[in-house]
Short mmCIF file of C-alpha atoms in Angstrom, two decimals:
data_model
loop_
_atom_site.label_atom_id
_atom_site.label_comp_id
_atom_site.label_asym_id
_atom_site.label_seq_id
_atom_site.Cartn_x
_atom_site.Cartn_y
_atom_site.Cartn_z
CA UNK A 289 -64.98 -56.55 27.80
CA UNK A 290 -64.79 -55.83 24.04
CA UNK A 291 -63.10 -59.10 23.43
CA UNK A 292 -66.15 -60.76 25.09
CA UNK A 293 -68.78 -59.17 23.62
CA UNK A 294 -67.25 -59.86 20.29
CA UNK A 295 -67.22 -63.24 20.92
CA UNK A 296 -71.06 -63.59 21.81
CA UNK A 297 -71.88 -62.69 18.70
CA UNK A 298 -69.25 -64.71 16.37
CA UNK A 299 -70.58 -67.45 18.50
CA UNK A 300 -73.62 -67.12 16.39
CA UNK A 301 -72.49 -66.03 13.36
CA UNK A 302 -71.41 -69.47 12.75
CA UNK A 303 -74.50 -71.04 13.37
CA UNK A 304 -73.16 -73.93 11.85
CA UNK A 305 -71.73 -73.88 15.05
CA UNK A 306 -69.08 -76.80 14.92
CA UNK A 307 -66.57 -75.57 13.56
CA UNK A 308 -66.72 -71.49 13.54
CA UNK A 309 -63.38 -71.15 12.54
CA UNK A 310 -60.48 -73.26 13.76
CA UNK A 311 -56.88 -71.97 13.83
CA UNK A 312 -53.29 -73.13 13.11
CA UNK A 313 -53.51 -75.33 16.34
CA UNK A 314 -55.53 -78.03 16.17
CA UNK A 315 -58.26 -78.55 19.27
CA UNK A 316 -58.37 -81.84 20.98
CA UNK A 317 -60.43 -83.99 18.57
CA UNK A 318 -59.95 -81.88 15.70
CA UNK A 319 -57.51 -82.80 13.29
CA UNK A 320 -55.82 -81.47 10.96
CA UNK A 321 -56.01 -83.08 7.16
CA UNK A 322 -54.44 -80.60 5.06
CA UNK A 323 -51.63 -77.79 5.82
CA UNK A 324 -52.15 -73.88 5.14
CA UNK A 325 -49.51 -73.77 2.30
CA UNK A 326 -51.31 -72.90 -0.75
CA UNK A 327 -50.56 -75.53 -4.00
CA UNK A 328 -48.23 -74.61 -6.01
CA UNK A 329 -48.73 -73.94 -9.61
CA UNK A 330 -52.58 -74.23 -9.44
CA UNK A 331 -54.72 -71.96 -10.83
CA UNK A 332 -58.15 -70.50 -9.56
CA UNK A 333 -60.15 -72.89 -12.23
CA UNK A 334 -64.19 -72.67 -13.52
CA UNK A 335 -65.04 -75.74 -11.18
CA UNK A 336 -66.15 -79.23 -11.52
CA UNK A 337 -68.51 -80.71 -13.96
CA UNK A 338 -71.29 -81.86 -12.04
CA UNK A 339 -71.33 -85.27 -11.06
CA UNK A 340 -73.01 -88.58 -12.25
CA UNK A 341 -73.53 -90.49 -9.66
CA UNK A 342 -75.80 -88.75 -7.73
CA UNK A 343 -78.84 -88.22 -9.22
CA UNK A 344 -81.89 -88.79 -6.58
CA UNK A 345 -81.99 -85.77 -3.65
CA UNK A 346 -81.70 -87.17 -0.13
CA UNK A 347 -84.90 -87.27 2.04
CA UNK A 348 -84.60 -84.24 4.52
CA UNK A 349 -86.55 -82.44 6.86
CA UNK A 350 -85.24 -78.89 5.89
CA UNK A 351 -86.06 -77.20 2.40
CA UNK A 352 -86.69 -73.43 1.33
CA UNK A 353 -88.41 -71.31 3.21
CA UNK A 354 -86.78 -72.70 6.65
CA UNK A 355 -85.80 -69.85 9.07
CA UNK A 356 -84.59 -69.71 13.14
CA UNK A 357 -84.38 -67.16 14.64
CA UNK A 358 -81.80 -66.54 17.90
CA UNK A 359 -81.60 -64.55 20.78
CA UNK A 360 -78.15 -64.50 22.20
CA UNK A 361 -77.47 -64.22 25.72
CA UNK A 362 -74.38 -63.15 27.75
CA UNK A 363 -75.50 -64.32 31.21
CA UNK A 364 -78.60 -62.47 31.84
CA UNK A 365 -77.54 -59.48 29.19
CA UNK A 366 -79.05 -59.70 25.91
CA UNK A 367 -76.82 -59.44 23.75
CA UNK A 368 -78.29 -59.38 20.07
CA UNK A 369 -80.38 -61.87 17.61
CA UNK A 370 -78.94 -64.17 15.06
CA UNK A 371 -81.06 -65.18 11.77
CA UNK A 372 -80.45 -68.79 9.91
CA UNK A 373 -82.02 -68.91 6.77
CA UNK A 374 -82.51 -71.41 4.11
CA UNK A 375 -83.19 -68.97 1.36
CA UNK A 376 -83.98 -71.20 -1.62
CA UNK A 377 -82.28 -73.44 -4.28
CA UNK A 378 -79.51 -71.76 -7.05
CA UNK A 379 -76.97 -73.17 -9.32
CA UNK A 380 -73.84 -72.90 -8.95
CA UNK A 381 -70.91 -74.08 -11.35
CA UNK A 382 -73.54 -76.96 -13.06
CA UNK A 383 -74.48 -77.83 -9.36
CA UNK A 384 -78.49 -77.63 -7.64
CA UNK A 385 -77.77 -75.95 -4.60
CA UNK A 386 -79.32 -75.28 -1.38
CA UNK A 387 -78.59 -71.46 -0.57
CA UNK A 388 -78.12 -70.86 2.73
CA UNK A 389 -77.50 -67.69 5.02
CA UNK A 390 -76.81 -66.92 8.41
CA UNK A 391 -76.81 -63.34 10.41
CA UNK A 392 -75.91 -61.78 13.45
CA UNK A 393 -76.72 -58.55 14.77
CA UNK A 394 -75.62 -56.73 18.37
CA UNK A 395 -78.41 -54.86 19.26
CA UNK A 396 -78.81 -51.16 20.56
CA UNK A 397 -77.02 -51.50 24.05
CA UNK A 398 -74.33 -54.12 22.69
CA UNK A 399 -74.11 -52.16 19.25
CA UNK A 400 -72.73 -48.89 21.83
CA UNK A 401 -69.95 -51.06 23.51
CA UNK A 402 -69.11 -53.52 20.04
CA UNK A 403 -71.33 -53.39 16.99
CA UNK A 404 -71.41 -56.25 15.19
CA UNK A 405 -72.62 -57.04 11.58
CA UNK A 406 -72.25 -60.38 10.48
CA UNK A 407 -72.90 -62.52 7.49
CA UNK A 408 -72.43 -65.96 6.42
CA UNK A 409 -73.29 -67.79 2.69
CA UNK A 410 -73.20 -71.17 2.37
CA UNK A 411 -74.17 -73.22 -1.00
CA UNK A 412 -74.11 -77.51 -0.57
CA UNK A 413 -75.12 -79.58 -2.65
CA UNK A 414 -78.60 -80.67 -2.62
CA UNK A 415 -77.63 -84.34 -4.06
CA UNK A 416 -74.18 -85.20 -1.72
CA UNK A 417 -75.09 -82.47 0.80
CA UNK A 418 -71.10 -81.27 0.15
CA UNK A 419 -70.00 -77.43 0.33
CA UNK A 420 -69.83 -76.23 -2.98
CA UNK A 421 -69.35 -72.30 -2.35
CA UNK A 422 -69.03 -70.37 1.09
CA UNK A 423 -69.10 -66.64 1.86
CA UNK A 424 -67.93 -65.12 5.29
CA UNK A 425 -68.37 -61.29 6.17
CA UNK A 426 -67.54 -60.36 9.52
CA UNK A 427 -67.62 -56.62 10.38
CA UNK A 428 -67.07 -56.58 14.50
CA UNK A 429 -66.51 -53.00 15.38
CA UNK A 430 -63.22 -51.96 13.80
CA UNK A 431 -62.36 -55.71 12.69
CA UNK A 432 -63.06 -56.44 9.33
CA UNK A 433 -62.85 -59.60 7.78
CA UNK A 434 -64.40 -61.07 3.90
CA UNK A 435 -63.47 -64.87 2.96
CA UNK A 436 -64.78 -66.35 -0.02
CA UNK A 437 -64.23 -70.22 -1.42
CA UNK A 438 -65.19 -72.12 -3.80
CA UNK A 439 -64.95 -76.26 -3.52
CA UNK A 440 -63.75 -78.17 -5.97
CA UNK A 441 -64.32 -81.54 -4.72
CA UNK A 442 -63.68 -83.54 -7.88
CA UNK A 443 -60.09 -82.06 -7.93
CA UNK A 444 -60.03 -82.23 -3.94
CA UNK A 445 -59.21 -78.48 -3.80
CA UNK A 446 -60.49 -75.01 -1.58
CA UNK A 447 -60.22 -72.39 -3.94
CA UNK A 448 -59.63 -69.09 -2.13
CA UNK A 449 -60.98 -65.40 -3.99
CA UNK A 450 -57.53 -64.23 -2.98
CA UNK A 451 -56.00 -66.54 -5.65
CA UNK A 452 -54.65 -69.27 -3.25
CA UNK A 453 -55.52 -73.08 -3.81
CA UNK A 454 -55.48 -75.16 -0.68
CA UNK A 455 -55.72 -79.12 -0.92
CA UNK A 456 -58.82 -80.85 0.99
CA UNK A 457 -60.60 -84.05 0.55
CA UNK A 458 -63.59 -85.12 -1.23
CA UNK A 459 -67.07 -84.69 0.98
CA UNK A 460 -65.38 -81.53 2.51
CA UNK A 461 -68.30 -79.04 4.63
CA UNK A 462 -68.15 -75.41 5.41
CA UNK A 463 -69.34 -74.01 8.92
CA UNK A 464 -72.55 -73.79 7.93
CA UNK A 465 -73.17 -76.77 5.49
CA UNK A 466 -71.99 -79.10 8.42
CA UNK A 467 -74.41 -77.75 10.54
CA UNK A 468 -77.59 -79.86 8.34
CA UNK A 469 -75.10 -83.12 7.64
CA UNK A 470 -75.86 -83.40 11.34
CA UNK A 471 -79.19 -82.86 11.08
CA UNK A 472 -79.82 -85.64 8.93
CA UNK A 473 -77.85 -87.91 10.97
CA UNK A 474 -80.47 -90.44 13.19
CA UNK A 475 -78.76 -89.63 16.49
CA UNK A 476 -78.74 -92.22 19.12
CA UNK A 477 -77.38 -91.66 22.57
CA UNK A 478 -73.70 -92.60 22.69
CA UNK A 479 -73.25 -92.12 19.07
CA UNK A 480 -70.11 -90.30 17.81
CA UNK A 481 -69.66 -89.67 14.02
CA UNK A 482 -67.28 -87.45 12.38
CA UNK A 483 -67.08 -85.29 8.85
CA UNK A 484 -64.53 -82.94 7.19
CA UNK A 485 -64.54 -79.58 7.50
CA UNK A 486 -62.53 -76.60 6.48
CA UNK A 487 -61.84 -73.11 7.41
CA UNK A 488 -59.17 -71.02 8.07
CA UNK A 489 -57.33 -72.76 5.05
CA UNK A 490 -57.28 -75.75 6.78
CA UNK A 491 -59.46 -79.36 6.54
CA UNK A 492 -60.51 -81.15 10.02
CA UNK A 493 -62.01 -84.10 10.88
CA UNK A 494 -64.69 -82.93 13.14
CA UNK A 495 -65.92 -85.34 15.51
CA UNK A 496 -69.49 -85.33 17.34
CA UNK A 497 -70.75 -86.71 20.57
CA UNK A 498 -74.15 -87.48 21.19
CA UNK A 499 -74.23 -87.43 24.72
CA UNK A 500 -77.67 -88.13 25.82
CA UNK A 501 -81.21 -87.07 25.64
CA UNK A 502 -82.97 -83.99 28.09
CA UNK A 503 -86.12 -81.55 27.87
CA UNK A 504 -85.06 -78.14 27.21
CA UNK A 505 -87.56 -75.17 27.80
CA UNK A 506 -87.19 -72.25 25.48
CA UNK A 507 -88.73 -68.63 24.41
CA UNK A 508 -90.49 -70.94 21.47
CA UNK A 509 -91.46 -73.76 23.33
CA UNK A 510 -90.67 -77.18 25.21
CA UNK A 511 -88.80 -79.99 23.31
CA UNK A 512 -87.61 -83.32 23.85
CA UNK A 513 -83.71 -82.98 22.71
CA UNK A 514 -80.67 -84.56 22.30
CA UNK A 515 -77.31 -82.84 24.04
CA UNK A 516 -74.45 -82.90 21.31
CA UNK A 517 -71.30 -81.84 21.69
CA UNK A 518 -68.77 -81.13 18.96
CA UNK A 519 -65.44 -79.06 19.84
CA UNK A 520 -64.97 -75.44 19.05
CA UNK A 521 -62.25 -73.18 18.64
CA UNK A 522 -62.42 -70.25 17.30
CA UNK A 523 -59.62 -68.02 15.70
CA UNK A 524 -57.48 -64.49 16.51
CA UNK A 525 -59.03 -62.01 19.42
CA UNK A 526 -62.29 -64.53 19.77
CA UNK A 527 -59.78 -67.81 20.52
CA UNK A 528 -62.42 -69.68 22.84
CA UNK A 529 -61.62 -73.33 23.80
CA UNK A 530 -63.60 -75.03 26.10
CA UNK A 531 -67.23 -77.59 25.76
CA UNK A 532 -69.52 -76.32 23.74
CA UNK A 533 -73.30 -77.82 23.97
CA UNK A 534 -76.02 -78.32 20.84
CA UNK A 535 -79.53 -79.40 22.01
CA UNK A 536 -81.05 -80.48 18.68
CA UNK A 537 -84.96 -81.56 18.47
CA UNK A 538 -85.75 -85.28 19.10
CA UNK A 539 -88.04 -85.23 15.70
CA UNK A 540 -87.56 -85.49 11.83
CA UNK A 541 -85.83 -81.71 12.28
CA UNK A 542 -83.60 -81.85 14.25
CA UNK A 543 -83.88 -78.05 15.14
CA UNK A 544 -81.05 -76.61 17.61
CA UNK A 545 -83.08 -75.25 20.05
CA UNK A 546 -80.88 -73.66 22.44
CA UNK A 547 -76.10 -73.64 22.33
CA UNK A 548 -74.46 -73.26 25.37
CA UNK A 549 -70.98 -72.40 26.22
CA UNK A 550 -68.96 -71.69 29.04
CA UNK A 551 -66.62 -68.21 28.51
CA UNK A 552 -64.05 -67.28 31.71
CA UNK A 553 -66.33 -64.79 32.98
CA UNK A 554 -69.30 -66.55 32.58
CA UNK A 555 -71.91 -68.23 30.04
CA UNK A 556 -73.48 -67.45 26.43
CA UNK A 557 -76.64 -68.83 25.49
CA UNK A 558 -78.02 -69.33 22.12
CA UNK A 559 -81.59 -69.68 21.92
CA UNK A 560 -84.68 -70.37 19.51
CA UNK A 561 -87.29 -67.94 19.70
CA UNK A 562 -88.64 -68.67 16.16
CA UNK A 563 -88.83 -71.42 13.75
CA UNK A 564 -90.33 -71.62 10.67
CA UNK A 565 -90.43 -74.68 8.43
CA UNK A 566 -89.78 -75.02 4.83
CA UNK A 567 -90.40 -76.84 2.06
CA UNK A 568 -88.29 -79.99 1.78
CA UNK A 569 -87.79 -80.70 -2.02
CA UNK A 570 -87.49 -84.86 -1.46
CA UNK A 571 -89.74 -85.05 2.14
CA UNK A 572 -87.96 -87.20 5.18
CA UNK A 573 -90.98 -89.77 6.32
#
């Protein structure tokens, strides 16, 4: 039961929900780009300098200010509320950021059986949308967990706080940073696209199905959506595989309204009771 009710909430922590943590073994359409062995020899640098090329910030439909908020569901237990948060803009190592954060919480009758307290940073780039910095606290009753990297993508390296250097590719995401490269996608049904991603000292290529287009009903409304489906897998005592299901708005926000996924003893649902819009610093049309 503990095992479960752990795993409702990481489901959310990750609300960059595509990849929430993948481990040694690759998933079915999740491959592996780089190994876990550290590089030798290389030492935890200052960073990049900021790059040239990109100079004009991408039209998007997300800016400061932006917050969803979750309720999470096991079956018809509530389990707890997650919080995604685009606090603001900061810069980091010569590079404009977008600062995001994202929070889960068991509440009072979940808190009794597992409490959970989780936190995750992410900073991308507001020119290339890359990661440039991600933070991961995870404190799920006696399981206690802090990563911390910092992407070099110049040098094509994840810099661990621990002192470990792990080689990735250039355009790499975090959890949470690959969450809005698909929202600025222009999803079509049938569509399948794809995108690094790294975690667990390890770089994937993710790919994404689009799989078709429904109306979902939720605690903050009715939308028009479109049913994604990446592949998840998580990592340790939460090692989930199995479909997981985004329904994302069919509108310039492409808002994940409600994530479903199948667990052996039942179902979790993920689902928008609030959104609040922010202010986009280059407007989408």
């Amino acid at each position: 039961m503990r095992s479960h009710c752990a795993m409702i909430l990481t489901l959310f922590t990750l609300l960059g929900i595509l990849l929430p943590g993948a481990p040694a073994g690759a998933a079915p359409g999740i491959e592996p780009i780089s190994g876990t062995e550290p590089v030798s020899g290389t030492e935890l640098g200052p960073g990049a300098e900021p790059e040239t090329a990109a100079t004009e910030i991408p039209a998007v439909s997300f800016g400061p200010g932006e917050k969803m908020v979750y309720k999470i569901g096991y079956g018809l237990v509530n389990a707890g509320e997650g919080v995604l948060e685009l606090i603001g803009t900061t810069e980091y190592q010569g590079h404009l950021c977008y600062h995001v954060q994202s929070r889960a919480n068991s509440n009072r009758f979940f808190s009794s059986i597992y409490k959970v307290r989780d936190k995750v940073v992410s900073y991308f780039d507001v020119h290339t949308l890359y990661s440039r910095y991600f933070y991961k606290r995870l404190r799920e009753g006696d399981y206690k967990k802090t990563v911390e990297i910092s992407f070099d993508h110049e040098a094509e390296l994840a810099r661990y706080a621990d002192g470990n250097v792990y080689e990735t590719v250039r355009g790499v995401q975090d959890v949470l940073s690959a969450f809005y490269y698909v929202r600025i996608q222009d999803l079509g049904e049938g569509d399948v696209f794809e995108l690094p991603a790294h975690s667990s000292r390890k770089t994937y290529n993710l790919k994404v199905y689009v799989r078709g287009k429904e109306t979902v009903k939720v605690e903050a409304g009715t939308f028009d959506c479109y049913r994604v489906e990446p592949i998840m897998q998580g990592e340790g005592l939460f090692k989930h595989e199995g479909k997981l299901t985004l329904f994302v708005t069919d509108d310039q926000y492409r808002v994940p309204v409600l994530i479903k996924t199948k667990v052996p003893v039942g179902s979790i649902d993920v689902e928008l009771k609030e959104y609040h819009p922010g202010r986009p610093l280059n407007p989408k049309p």
